[in-house]
Coordinates of C-alpha atoms and ligand atoms in Angstrom, one line a residue:
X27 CA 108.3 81.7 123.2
X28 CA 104.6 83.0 122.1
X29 CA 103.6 82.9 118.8
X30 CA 103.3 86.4 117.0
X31 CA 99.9 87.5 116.1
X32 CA 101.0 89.3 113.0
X33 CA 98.4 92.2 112.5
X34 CA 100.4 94.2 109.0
X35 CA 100.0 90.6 107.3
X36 CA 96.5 89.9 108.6
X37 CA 95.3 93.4 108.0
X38 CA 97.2 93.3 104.9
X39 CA 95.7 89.6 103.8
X40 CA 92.0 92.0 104.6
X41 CA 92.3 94.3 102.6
X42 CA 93.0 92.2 99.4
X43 CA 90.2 90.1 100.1
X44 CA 88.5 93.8 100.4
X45 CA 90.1 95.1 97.3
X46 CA 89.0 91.7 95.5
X47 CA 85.3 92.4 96.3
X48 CA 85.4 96.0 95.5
X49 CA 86.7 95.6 92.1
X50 CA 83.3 93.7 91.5
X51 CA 80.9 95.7 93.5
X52 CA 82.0 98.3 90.7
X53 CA 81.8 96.1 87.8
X54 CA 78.6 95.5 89.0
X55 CA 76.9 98.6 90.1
X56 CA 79.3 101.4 88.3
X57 CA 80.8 102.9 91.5
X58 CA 83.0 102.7 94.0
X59 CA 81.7 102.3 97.9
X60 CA 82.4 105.9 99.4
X61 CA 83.5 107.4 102.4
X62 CA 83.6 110.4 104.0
X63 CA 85.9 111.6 106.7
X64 CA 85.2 114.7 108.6
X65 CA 87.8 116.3 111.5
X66 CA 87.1 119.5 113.5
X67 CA 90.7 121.2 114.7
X68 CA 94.3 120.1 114.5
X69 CA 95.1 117.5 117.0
X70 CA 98.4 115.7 115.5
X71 CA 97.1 112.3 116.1
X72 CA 93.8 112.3 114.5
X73 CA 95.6 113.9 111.6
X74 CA 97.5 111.0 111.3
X75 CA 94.8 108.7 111.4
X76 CA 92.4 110.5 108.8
X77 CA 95.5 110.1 106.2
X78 CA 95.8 106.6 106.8
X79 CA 92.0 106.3 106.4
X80 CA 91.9 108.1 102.9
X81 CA 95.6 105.9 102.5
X82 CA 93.5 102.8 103.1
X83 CA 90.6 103.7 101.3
X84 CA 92.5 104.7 97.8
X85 CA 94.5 101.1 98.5
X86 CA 91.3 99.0 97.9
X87 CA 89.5 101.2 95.2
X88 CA 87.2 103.4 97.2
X89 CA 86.1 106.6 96.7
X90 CA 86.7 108.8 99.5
X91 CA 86.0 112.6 100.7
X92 CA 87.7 114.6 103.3
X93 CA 86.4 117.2 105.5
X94 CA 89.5 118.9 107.6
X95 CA 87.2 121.8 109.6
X96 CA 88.9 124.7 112.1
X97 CA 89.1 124.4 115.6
X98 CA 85.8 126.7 115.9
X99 CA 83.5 124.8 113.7
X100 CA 79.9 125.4 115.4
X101 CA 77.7 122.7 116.2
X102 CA 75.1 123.7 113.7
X103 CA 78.0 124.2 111.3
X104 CA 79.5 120.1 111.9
X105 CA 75.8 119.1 112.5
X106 CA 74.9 120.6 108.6
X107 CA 77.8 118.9 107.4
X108 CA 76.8 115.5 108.7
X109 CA 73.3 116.1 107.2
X110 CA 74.5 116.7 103.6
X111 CA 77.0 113.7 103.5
X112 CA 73.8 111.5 105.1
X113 CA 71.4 112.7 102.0
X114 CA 74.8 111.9 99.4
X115 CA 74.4 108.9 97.6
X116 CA 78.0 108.7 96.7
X117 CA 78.7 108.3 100.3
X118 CA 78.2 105.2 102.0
X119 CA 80.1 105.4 105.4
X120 CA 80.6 108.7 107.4
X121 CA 83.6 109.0 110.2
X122 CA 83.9 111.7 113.0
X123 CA 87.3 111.5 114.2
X124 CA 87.1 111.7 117.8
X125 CA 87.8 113.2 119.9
X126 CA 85.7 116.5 119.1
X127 CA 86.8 119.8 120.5
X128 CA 85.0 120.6 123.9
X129 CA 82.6 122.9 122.4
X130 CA 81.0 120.2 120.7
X131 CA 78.6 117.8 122.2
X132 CA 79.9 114.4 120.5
X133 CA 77.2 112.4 122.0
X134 CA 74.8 114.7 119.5
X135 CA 77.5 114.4 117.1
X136 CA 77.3 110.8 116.7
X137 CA 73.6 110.6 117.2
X138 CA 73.5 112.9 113.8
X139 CA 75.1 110.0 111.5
X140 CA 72.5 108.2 109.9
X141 CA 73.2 104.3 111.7
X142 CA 73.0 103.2 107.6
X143 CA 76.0 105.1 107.1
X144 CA 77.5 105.1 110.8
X145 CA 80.5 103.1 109.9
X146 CA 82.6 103.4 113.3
X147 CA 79.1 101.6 114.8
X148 CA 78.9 104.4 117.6
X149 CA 74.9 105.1 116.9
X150 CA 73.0 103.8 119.6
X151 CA 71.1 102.1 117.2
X152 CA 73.9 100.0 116.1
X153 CA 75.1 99.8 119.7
X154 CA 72.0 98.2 120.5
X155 CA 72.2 95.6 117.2
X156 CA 75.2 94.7 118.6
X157 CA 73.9 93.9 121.8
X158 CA 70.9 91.8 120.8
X159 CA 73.8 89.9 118.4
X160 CA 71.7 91.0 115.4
X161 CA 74.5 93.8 113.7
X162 CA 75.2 95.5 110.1
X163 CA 78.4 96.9 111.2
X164 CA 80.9 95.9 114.4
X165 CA 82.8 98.8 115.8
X166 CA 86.2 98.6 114.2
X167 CA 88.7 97.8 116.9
X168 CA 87.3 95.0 118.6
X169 CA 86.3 93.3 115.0
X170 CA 90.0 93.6 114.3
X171 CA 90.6 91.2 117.9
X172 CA 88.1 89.3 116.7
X173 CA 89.7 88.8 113.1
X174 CA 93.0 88.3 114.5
X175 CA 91.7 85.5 116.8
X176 CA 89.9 83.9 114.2
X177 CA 93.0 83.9 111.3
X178 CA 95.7 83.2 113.9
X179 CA 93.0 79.8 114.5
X180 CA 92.3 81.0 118.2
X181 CA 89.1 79.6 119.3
X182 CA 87.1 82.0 122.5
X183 CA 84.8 78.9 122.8
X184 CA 84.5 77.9 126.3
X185 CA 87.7 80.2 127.0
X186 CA 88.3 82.1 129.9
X187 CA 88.0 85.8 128.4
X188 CA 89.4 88.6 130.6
X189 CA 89.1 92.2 129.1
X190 CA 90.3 95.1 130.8
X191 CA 89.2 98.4 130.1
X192 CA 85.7 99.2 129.7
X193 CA 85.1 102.4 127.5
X194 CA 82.3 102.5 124.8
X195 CA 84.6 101.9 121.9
X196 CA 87.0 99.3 123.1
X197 CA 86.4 97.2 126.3
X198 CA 82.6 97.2 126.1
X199 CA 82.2 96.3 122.8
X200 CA 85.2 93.4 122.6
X201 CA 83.3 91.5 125.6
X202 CA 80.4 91.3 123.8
X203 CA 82.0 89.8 120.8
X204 CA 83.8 87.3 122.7
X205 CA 80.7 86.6 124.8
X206 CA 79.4 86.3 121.1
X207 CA 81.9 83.8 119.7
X208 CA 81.1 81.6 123.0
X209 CA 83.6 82.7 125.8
X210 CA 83.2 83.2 129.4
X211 CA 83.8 86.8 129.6
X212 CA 85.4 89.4 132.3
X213 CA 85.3 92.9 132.6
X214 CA 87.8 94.7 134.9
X215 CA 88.3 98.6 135.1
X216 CA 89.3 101.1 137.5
X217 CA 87.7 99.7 140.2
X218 CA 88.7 96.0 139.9
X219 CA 89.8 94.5 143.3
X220 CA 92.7 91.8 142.7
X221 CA 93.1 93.0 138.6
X222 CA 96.4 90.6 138.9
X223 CA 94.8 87.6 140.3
X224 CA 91.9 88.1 137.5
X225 CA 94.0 88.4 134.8
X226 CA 95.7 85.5 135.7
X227 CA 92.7 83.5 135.0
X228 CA 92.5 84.3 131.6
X229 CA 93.0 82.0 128.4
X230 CA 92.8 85.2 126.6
X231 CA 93.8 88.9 127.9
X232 CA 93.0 91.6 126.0
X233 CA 94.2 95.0 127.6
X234 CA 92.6 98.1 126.5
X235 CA 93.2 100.5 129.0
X236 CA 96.3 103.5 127.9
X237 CA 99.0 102.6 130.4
X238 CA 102.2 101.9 128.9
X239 CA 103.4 98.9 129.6
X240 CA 101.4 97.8 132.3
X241 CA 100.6 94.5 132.0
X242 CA 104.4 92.7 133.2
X243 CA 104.3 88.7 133.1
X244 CA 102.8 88.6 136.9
X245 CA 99.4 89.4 135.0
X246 CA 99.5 86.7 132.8
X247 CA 98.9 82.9 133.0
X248 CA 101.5 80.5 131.6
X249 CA 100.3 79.9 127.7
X250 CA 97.7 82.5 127.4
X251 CA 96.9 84.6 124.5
X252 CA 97.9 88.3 125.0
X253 CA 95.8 90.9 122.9
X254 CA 97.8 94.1 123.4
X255 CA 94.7 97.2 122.0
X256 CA 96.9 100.2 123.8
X257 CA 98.4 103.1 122.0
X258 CA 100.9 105.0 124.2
X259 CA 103.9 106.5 124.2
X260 CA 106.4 105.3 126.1
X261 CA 107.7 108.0 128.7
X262 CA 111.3 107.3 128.5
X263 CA 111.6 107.7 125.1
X264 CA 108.1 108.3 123.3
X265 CA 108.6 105.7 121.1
X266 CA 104.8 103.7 120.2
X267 CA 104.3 101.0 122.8
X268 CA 101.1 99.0 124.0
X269 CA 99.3 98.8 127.4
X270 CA 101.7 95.0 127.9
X271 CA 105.3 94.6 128.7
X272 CA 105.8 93.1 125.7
X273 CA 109.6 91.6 126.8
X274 CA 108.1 90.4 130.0
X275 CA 105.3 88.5 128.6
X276 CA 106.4 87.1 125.3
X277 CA 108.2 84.6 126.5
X278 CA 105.2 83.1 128.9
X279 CA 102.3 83.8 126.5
X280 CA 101.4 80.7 123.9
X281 CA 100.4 84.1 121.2
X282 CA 100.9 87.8 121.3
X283 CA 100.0 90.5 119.6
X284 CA 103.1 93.7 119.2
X285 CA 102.8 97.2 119.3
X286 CA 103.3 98.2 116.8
X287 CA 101.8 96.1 114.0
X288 CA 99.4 94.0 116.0
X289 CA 95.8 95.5 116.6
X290 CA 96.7 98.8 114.8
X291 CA 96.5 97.7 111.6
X292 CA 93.0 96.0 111.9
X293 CA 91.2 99.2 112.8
X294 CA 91.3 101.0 109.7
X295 CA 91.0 97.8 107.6
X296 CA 87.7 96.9 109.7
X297 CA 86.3 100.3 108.6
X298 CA 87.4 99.8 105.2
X299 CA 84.7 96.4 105.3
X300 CA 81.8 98.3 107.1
X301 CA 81.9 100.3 104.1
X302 CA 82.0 98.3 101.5
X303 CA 78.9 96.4 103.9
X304 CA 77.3 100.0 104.3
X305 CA 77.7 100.2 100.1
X306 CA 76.3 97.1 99.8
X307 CA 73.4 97.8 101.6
X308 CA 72.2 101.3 100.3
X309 CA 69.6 101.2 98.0
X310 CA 70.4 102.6 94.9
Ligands
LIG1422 P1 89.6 104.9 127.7 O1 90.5 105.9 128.4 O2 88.3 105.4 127.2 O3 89.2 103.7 128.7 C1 90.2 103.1 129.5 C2 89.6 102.0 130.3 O4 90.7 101.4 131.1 C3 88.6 102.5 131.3 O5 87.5 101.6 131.4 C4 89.3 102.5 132.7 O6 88.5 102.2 133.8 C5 90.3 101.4 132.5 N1 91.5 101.6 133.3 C6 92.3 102.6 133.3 N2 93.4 102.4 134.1 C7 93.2 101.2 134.6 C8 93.9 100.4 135.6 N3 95.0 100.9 136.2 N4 93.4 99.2 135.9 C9 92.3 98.7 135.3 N5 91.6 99.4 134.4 C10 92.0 100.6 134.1 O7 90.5 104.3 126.6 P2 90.1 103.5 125.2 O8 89.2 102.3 125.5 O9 89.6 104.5 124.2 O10 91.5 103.1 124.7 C11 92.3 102.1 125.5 C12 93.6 102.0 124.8 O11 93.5 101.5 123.5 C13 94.4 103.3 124.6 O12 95.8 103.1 124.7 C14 94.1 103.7 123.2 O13 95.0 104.5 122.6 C15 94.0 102.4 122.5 N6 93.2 102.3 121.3 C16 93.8 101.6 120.3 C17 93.1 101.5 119.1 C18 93.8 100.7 118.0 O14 93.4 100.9 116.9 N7 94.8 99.9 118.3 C19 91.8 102.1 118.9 C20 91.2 102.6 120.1 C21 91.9 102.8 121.3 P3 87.3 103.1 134.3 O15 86.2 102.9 133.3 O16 87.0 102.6 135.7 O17 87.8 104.5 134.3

């Protein structure tokens, strides 16, 4: 029976640490870090996620803004926006919940946020920290792998890494940081010839690609560590469920993560550190 990689109690062990530090960034500068959260139209899910960012942020002492715009926000209108929270010095970290309406060109968008304040890590300048190793922020979801690896005492040194899913905010960014902390790294998509036999050669499997349930045990080696990133619904019954058959695999993988309550947590909590770093660094 695999271990479970408990991502409430890690996220939750986070943000105290978080909370801890913020209480004396304020003693010592005489505010709180800020940040601002800005979403164009009414798409259900990102609704839920901007509360729980605000949620998080009001849980560990920071100040936060909200920006809910209408469906027909113009470019100029969103780009104006971004420009006035960059030149706010009571905002430290600026979030676009994605995805943007299809009127709006998000690469422009994101190219907008000033990097100091780009606290999802989607500039290209930070993109390109992040490649070279030398990074102020990580982008949130794969820091949160990383974090859970690290506190669940998982070493990636010398381990056979195998992430599927390659998409700028997930599978891209998680093989670098495990090519970072030392593994040997694989990167399958869409295309991959013999995904099964691949997977199977992996220490550590993280799947990061929207398929419910995909991943059964014949993708996954005897004693691996499973790192489940998906966020579907499940068909039969739209309950939350990952991109792993979680029943199938537990019982063959040495750790797991669940859906919910493994990598789900860790997202917002990441953000909730790149602002208190993006705090840290302004200069006021
Ligand atoms: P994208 O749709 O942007 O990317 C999916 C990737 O998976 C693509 O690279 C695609 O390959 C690959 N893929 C799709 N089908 C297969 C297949 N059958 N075999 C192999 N590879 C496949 O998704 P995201 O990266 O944005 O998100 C992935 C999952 O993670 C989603 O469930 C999402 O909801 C979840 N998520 C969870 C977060 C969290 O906080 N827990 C945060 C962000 C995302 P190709 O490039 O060839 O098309």
């Amino acid at each position: 029976m695999a271990k479970l990689i408990d991502g409430k109690a890690i996220a939750a062990e986070i943000r105290r640490e978080i909370a801890a530090e913020t209480e004396a960034f304020k003693q010592e500068k005489g505010y709180a870090p800020g940040l601002a959260v800005v979403i164009v139209g009414e798409d259900p899910a990102s609704q839920v996620y901007v509360r729980n960012k605000h949620r998080g942020c009001a849980e560990v002492g920071f100040y936060s803004e909200g920006y809910e715009l209408p469906a027909e926000t113009t470019e100029q209108e969103l780009l104006a926006l971004i420009d006035k929270l960059n030149h706010d010095p009571k905002i430290h970290g600026i979030l676009v919940q994605l995805p943007l309406p299809r009127h709006l060109d998000e690469e422009k968008v994101l190219l907008a946020i000033d990097p100091a304040k780009d606290v999802d890590a989607f500039h290209p300048t930070n993109v390109g920290k992040i490649l070279i190793g030398n990074y102020d922020f990580l982008p949130c979801t794969p820091a949160g792998v990383m974090q859970l690896l690290a506190r669940s005492d998982i070493s990636v040194e010398g381990k056979e890494c195998v992430v599927v899913g390659r998409s700028n905010i997930v599978g891209k960014p998680q093989a670098l940081l495990l090519l970072e902390a030392n593994g040997t790294v694989t990167v399958c998509h869409s295309r991959t010839k013999n995904l099964k036999e691949v997977c199977r050669r992996a220490d550590i499997l993280v799947a990061a690609i929207g398929k419910p349930e995909f991943f059964d045990a014949s993708y996954v080696k005897e004693g691996a560590v499973v790192i489940d990133v998906g966020m579907n619904r499940r068909p039969a019954d739209g309950k939350l469920c990952g991109d792993v058959d979680f029943a199938s695999v537990e019982p063959i993988a040495s750790a797991i993560t669940p859906v919910p309550g493994g990598v789900g947590p860790m997202t917002i909590t990441m953000l909730l550190q790149n602002t208190l770093t993006a705090a840290r660094a302004a200069k006021q």
